[in-house]
Amino acid sequence: MGEIIDGRTLADKLQTELKTKVDILKEKGVTPGLVVLLVGENPASQTYVRNKEIAANKVGFLSKIERLPETITEADLLALIEQYNQDTAFHGILVQLPLPAHIDEEKVILAIHPEKDVDGFHPINMGQLFIGKPVMIPCTPFGIMKMFEAYGIDLDGKNAVVIGRSNIVGKPIAQLMMMNNATVTIAHSHTKNLEEVAKQADILVVAIGRGHFVTKEFVKEGAVVIDVGMNHNAAGKLIGDVKFDEVEPLASYITPVPKGVGPMTITMLLEQTYIAATRTIEEK
Ligand code: NAP
C-alpha cells in the first residue's frame, strides 16, 4: 500500500509558514506583489487565476488580476507587461497560458523581466536551471521537489523516469532530479516499450495529459509515483494520468489527483514571488 503524498496538506502548511515570512518582510517595508494577466474567457484559466488570487491574498500579498479582452492586440499586451516590469510594487508577473492564437506566446514570455518571471519560463531562467544554477524554477516541478523533501524521498542514485518532455513540467523536473543525483530517463510519445522503460523507475513522474494512461503494468513494486496529469473524464470529473486505484497498492508513495501536485504548483508560485521580493531588499 502506497503512502499518499498529501499535496493539499503540505501546501497549506507551506502557505502558513510563508504567511509568517511575509509578515516579517512587511515589517521591513516590502509587501510581495503578484500580478496575473488573464486574456479572454477560457473557463479553466479563469478558475486557475481565481485560485491564485485567493492564495496570494491568504498569505498577505498585494495581488492584482488584469482581466483583458480576448481581442487585445499583441502590442498592447507587451506594453502592459513592460509597464509591470517597471512597477516596483509587483515582484512577480504571470501571464496565464494559453493565449489566443493571434498572440505569440514566445514573445510574451520573452517580454517578462527574468527577475519577475515567477513561472520560470523565460529562456534566461530555463538556461540558469539547465546550467545547474536555478533562479526561477517552473512551479510544478518546484512543487514536486518540495514533496520529495517533505516526505524524505531521497533521489541520490535512484532511477527516475519522466513521461512527458514539455518545457513546463517534463524537462525541468528531469533536470531537477538529475541535479539531485538521480539517473534520469525522459520518455515521450516516440519512446519504444514505454511500459518496460517506466518499470525501471524507482521514481516515476507522469506528465502526459491522458487520463488513467499509466496502469499497473508501468510500475515497479515500491516505486514512488508522481501524477502531474489533470484531465476530465466523460463525467467531467478531474482525473490524473495514473490509474490510481490499481497503481497505489504497488507504489511506496503516490500523489492523488486532485489534492496532489496541483496545490503545490500554486504554493510554489507564491514562494517564488516571495523570494523575488526578498531579492529587492538585498539589492537595496
Ligand atoms: P504537454 O505540453 O501536452 O506535453 C505532454 C507530453 O506527454 C509530451 O512530451 C508528449 O510527448 C507526452 N505524451 C503524450 N502522449 C504520450 C504517450 N501516449 N506516450 C508517451 N508520452 C506521451 O503537457 P504538459 O503541459 O507537460 O502537461 C501534462 C499534464 O500535466 C496535463 O494533464 C496538464 O494539465 C497537467 N499539468 C498539471 C499541472 C499541475 O499543477 N498539476 C501543471 C502543469 C500541467 P511528445 O513530446 O512526443 O509529443
PDB file of N, CA and C and ligand atoms in Angstrom, residues 140 163-166 168-170 187-190 194 207-210 213 228-231 241 261-262 265, ligand 1:
ATOM      1  N   THR A 140       5.475  23.855 -11.109  1.00  0.00           N
ATOM      2  CA  THR A 140       5.041  22.464 -10.897  1.00  0.00           C
ATOM      3  C   THR A 140       6.229  21.569 -10.523  1.00  0.00           C
ATOM      4  N   ILE A 163       7.738  10.681 -17.769  1.00  0.00           N
ATOM      5  CA  ILE A 163       6.997  10.514 -19.029  1.00  0.00           C
ATOM      6  C   ILE A 163       6.399  11.872 -19.373  1.00  0.00           C
ATOM      7  N   GLY A 164       6.855  12.442 -20.489  1.00  0.00           N
ATOM      8  CA  GLY A 164       6.470  13.803 -20.885  1.00  0.00           C
ATOM      9  C   GLY A 164       7.709  14.678 -20.949  1.00  0.00           C
ATOM     10  N   ARG A 165       7.805  15.496 -22.006  1.00  0.00           N
ATOM     11  CA  ARG A 165       9.008  16.327 -22.182  1.00  0.00           C
ATOM     12  C   ARG A 165       8.660  17.785 -22.447  1.00  0.00           C
ATOM     13  N   SER A 166       7.584  18.258 -21.809  1.00  0.00           N
ATOM     14  CA  SER A 166       7.216  19.665 -22.013  1.00  0.00           C
ATOM     15  C   SER A 166       8.209  20.576 -21.305  1.00  0.00           C
ATOM     16  N   ILE A 168       7.344  23.016 -19.437  1.00  0.00           N
ATOM     17  CA  ILE A 168       6.860  23.462 -18.122  1.00  0.00           C
ATOM     18  C   ILE A 168       6.908  22.365 -17.058  1.00  0.00           C
ATOM     19  N   VAL A 169       6.912  21.110 -17.492  1.00  0.00           N
ATOM     20  CA  VAL A 169       6.958  20.024 -16.499  1.00  0.00           C
ATOM     21  C   VAL A 169       8.093  19.032 -16.785  1.00  0.00           C
ATOM     22  N   GLY A 170       7.984  18.297 -17.883  1.00  0.00           N
ATOM     23  CA  GLY A 170       8.879  17.160 -18.119  1.00  0.00           C
ATOM     24  C   GLY A 170      10.354  17.510 -18.076  1.00  0.00           C
ATOM     25  N   ALA A 187      10.970   9.960 -21.156  1.00  0.00           N
ATOM     26  CA  ALA A 187      10.205   9.233 -22.167  1.00  0.00           C
ATOM     27  C   ALA A 187       9.135  10.152 -22.752  1.00  0.00           C
ATOM     28  N   HIS A 188       8.673   9.821 -23.948  1.00  0.00           N
ATOM     29  CA  HIS A 188       7.687  10.654 -24.640  1.00  0.00           C
ATOM     30  C   HIS A 188       6.920   9.804 -25.635  1.00  0.00           C
ATOM     31  N   SER A 189       6.209  10.450 -26.546  1.00  0.00           N
ATOM     32  CA  SER A 189       5.299   9.683 -27.403  1.00  0.00           C
ATOM     33  C   SER A 189       6.041   8.802 -28.413  1.00  0.00           C
ATOM     34  N   HIS A 190       7.333   9.004 -28.609  1.00  0.00           N
ATOM     35  CA  HIS A 190       8.092   8.159 -29.540  1.00  0.00           C
ATOM     36  C   HIS A 190       8.898   7.073 -28.821  1.00  0.00           C
ATOM     37  N   LEU A 194       7.354   1.609 -23.786  1.00  0.00           N
ATOM     38  CA  LEU A 194       7.199   2.563 -22.685  1.00  0.00           C
ATOM     39  C   LEU A 194       6.955   1.873 -21.335  1.00  0.00           C
ATOM     40  N   ALA A 207       3.667  13.120 -16.707  1.00  0.00           N
ATOM     41  CA  ALA A 207       3.104  14.413 -17.131  1.00  0.00           C
ATOM     42  C   ALA A 207       2.775  14.327 -18.612  1.00  0.00           C
ATOM     43  N   ILE A 208       1.675  13.651 -18.897  1.00  0.00           N
ATOM     44  CA  ILE A 208       1.306  13.373 -20.282  1.00  0.00           C
ATOM     45  C   ILE A 208       0.060  14.161 -20.703  1.00  0.00           C
ATOM     46  N   GLY A 209      -0.949  14.128 -19.833  1.00  0.00           N
ATOM     47  CA  GLY A 209      -2.219  14.747 -20.208  1.00  0.00           C
ATOM     48  C   GLY A 209      -3.185  13.763 -20.842  1.00  0.00           C
ATOM     49  N   ARG A 210      -3.117  12.488 -20.388  1.00  0.00           N
ATOM     50  CA  ARG A 210      -4.073  11.467 -20.846  1.00  0.00           C
ATOM     51  C   ARG A 210      -4.597  10.713 -19.640  1.00  0.00           C
ATOM     52  N   PHE A 213      -3.779   6.849 -18.110  1.00  0.00           N
ATOM     53  CA  PHE A 213      -2.912   6.202 -19.111  1.00  0.00           C
ATOM     54  C   PHE A 213      -1.956   5.194 -18.462  1.00  0.00           C
ATOM     55  N   VAL A 228       1.219  14.136 -12.446  1.00  0.00           N
ATOM     56  CA  VAL A 228       1.036  15.573 -12.708  1.00  0.00           C
ATOM     57  C   VAL A 228      -0.261  15.831 -13.491  1.00  0.00           C
ATOM     58  N   GLY A 229      -0.759  14.820 -14.140  1.00  0.00           N
ATOM     59  CA  GLY A 229      -1.875  14.980 -15.083  1.00  0.00           C
ATOM     60  C   GLY A 229      -3.128  15.595 -14.481  1.00  0.00           C
ATOM     61  N   MET A 230      -3.775  16.415 -15.272  1.00  0.00           N
ATOM     62  CA  MET A 230      -5.090  16.959 -14.899  1.00  0.00           C
ATOM     63  C   MET A 230      -5.981  16.798 -16.120  1.00  0.00           C
ATOM     64  N   ASN A 231      -6.858  15.847 -16.045  1.00  0.00           N
ATOM     65  CA  ASN A 231      -7.739  15.545 -17.181  1.00  0.00           C
ATOM     66  C   ASN A 231      -9.160  15.432 -16.657  1.00  0.00           C
ATOM     67  N   ASP A 241      -3.174  11.230 -14.752  1.00  0.00           N
ATOM     68  CA  ASP A 241      -2.657  10.382 -15.837  1.00  0.00           C
ATOM     69  C   ASP A 241      -2.464   8.943 -15.365  1.00  0.00           C
ATOM     70  N   VAL A 261      -0.283  17.170  -6.811  1.00  0.00           N
ATOM     71  CA  VAL A 261       0.672  18.159  -7.337  1.00  0.00           C
ATOM     72  C   VAL A 261       0.027  19.547  -7.485  1.00  0.00           C
ATOM     73  N   GLY A 262      -1.250  19.584  -7.843  1.00  0.00           N
ATOM     74  CA  GLY A 262      -1.937  20.856  -8.139  1.00  0.00           C
ATOM     75  C   GLY A 262      -1.758  21.929  -7.073  1.00  0.00           C
ATOM     76  N   THR A 265       1.683  23.532  -6.917  1.00  0.00           N
ATOM     77  CA  THR A 265       2.067  24.451  -8.000  1.00  0.00           C
ATOM     78  C   THR A 265       1.776  25.894  -7.598  1.00  0.00           C
TER      79      THR A 265
HETATM   80  P1  NAP B   1       2.161  18.767 -22.928  1.00  0.00           P
HETATM   81  O1  NAP B   1       2.923  20.003 -23.178  1.00  0.00           O
HETATM   82  O2  NAP B   1       0.957  18.430 -23.731  1.00  0.00           O
HETATM   83  O3  NAP B   1       3.185  17.539 -23.004  1.00  0.00           O
HETATM   84  C1  NAP B   1       2.737  16.217 -22.919  1.00  0.00           C
HETATM   85  C2  NAP B   1       3.912  15.295 -23.039  1.00  0.00           C
HETATM   86  O4  NAP B   1       3.428  13.961 -22.939  1.00  0.00           O
HETATM   87  C3  NAP B   1       4.632  15.409 -24.368  1.00  0.00           C
HETATM   88  O5  NAP B   1       6.034  15.414 -24.173  1.00  0.00           O
HETATM   89  C4  NAP B   1       4.192  14.158 -25.128  1.00  0.00           C
HETATM   90  O6  NAP B   1       5.183  13.599 -25.964  1.00  0.00           O
HETATM   91  C5  NAP B   1       3.930  13.188 -23.998  1.00  0.00           C
HETATM   92  N1  NAP B   1       2.953  12.193 -24.418  1.00  0.00           N
HETATM   93  C6  NAP B   1       1.737  12.408 -24.959  1.00  0.00           C
HETATM   94  N2  NAP B   1       1.148  11.228 -25.243  1.00  0.00           N
HETATM   95  C7  NAP B   1       2.035  10.271 -24.899  1.00  0.00           C
HETATM   96  C8  NAP B   1       2.010   8.855 -24.961  1.00  0.00           C
HETATM   97  N3  NAP B   1       0.968   8.190 -25.463  1.00  0.00           N
HETATM   98  N4  NAP B   1       3.092   8.185 -24.525  1.00  0.00           N
HETATM   99  C9  NAP B   1       4.168   8.834 -24.023  1.00  0.00           C
HETATM  100  N5  NAP B   1       4.237  10.181 -23.950  1.00  0.00           N
HETATM  101  C10 NAP B   1       3.176  10.877 -24.362  1.00  0.00           C
HETATM  102  O7  NAP B   1       1.657  18.679 -21.420  1.00  0.00           O
HETATM  103  P2  NAP B   1       2.172  19.388 -20.056  1.00  0.00           P
HETATM  104  O8  NAP B   1       1.938  20.840 -20.152  1.00  0.00           O
HETATM  105  O9  NAP B   1       3.506  18.859 -19.662  1.00  0.00           O
HETATM  106  O10 NAP B   1       1.089  18.771 -19.061  1.00  0.00           O
HETATM  107  C11 NAP B   1       0.937  17.389 -18.844  1.00  0.00           C
HETATM  108  C12 NAP B   1      -0.249  17.154 -17.934  1.00  0.00           C
HETATM  109  O11 NAP B   1       0.024  17.767 -16.684  1.00  0.00           O
HETATM  110  C13 NAP B   1      -1.571  17.769 -18.395  1.00  0.00           C
HETATM  111  O12 NAP B   1      -2.633  16.932 -17.969  1.00  0.00           O
HETATM  112  C14 NAP B   1      -1.630  19.083 -17.674  1.00  0.00           C
HETATM  113  O13 NAP B   1      -2.966  19.532 -17.474  1.00  0.00           O
HETATM  114  C15 NAP B   1      -1.012  18.687 -16.355  1.00  0.00           C
HETATM  115  N6  NAP B   1      -0.404  19.789 -15.613  1.00  0.00           N
HETATM  116  C16 NAP B   1      -0.716  19.881 -14.308  1.00  0.00           C
HETATM  117  C17 NAP B   1      -0.152  20.869 -13.533  1.00  0.00           C
HETATM  118  C18 NAP B   1      -0.474  20.927 -12.087  1.00  0.00           C
HETATM  119  O14 NAP B   1      -0.285  21.939 -11.462  1.00  0.00           O
HETATM  120  N7  NAP B   1      -0.956  19.836 -11.503  1.00  0.00           N
HETATM  121  C19 NAP B   1       0.724  21.796 -14.099  1.00  0.00           C
HETATM  122  C20 NAP B   1       1.062  21.673 -15.451  1.00  0.00           C
HETATM  123  C21 NAP B   1       0.485  20.648 -16.198  1.00  0.00           C
HETATM  124  P3  NAP B   1       5.714  14.335 -27.309  1.00  0.00           P
HETATM  125  O15 NAP B   1       6.640  15.425 -26.810  1.00  0.00           O
HETATM  126  O16 NAP B   1       6.428  13.259 -28.025  1.00  0.00           O
HETATM  127  O17 NAP B   1       4.509  14.868 -28.000  1.00  0.00           O
END
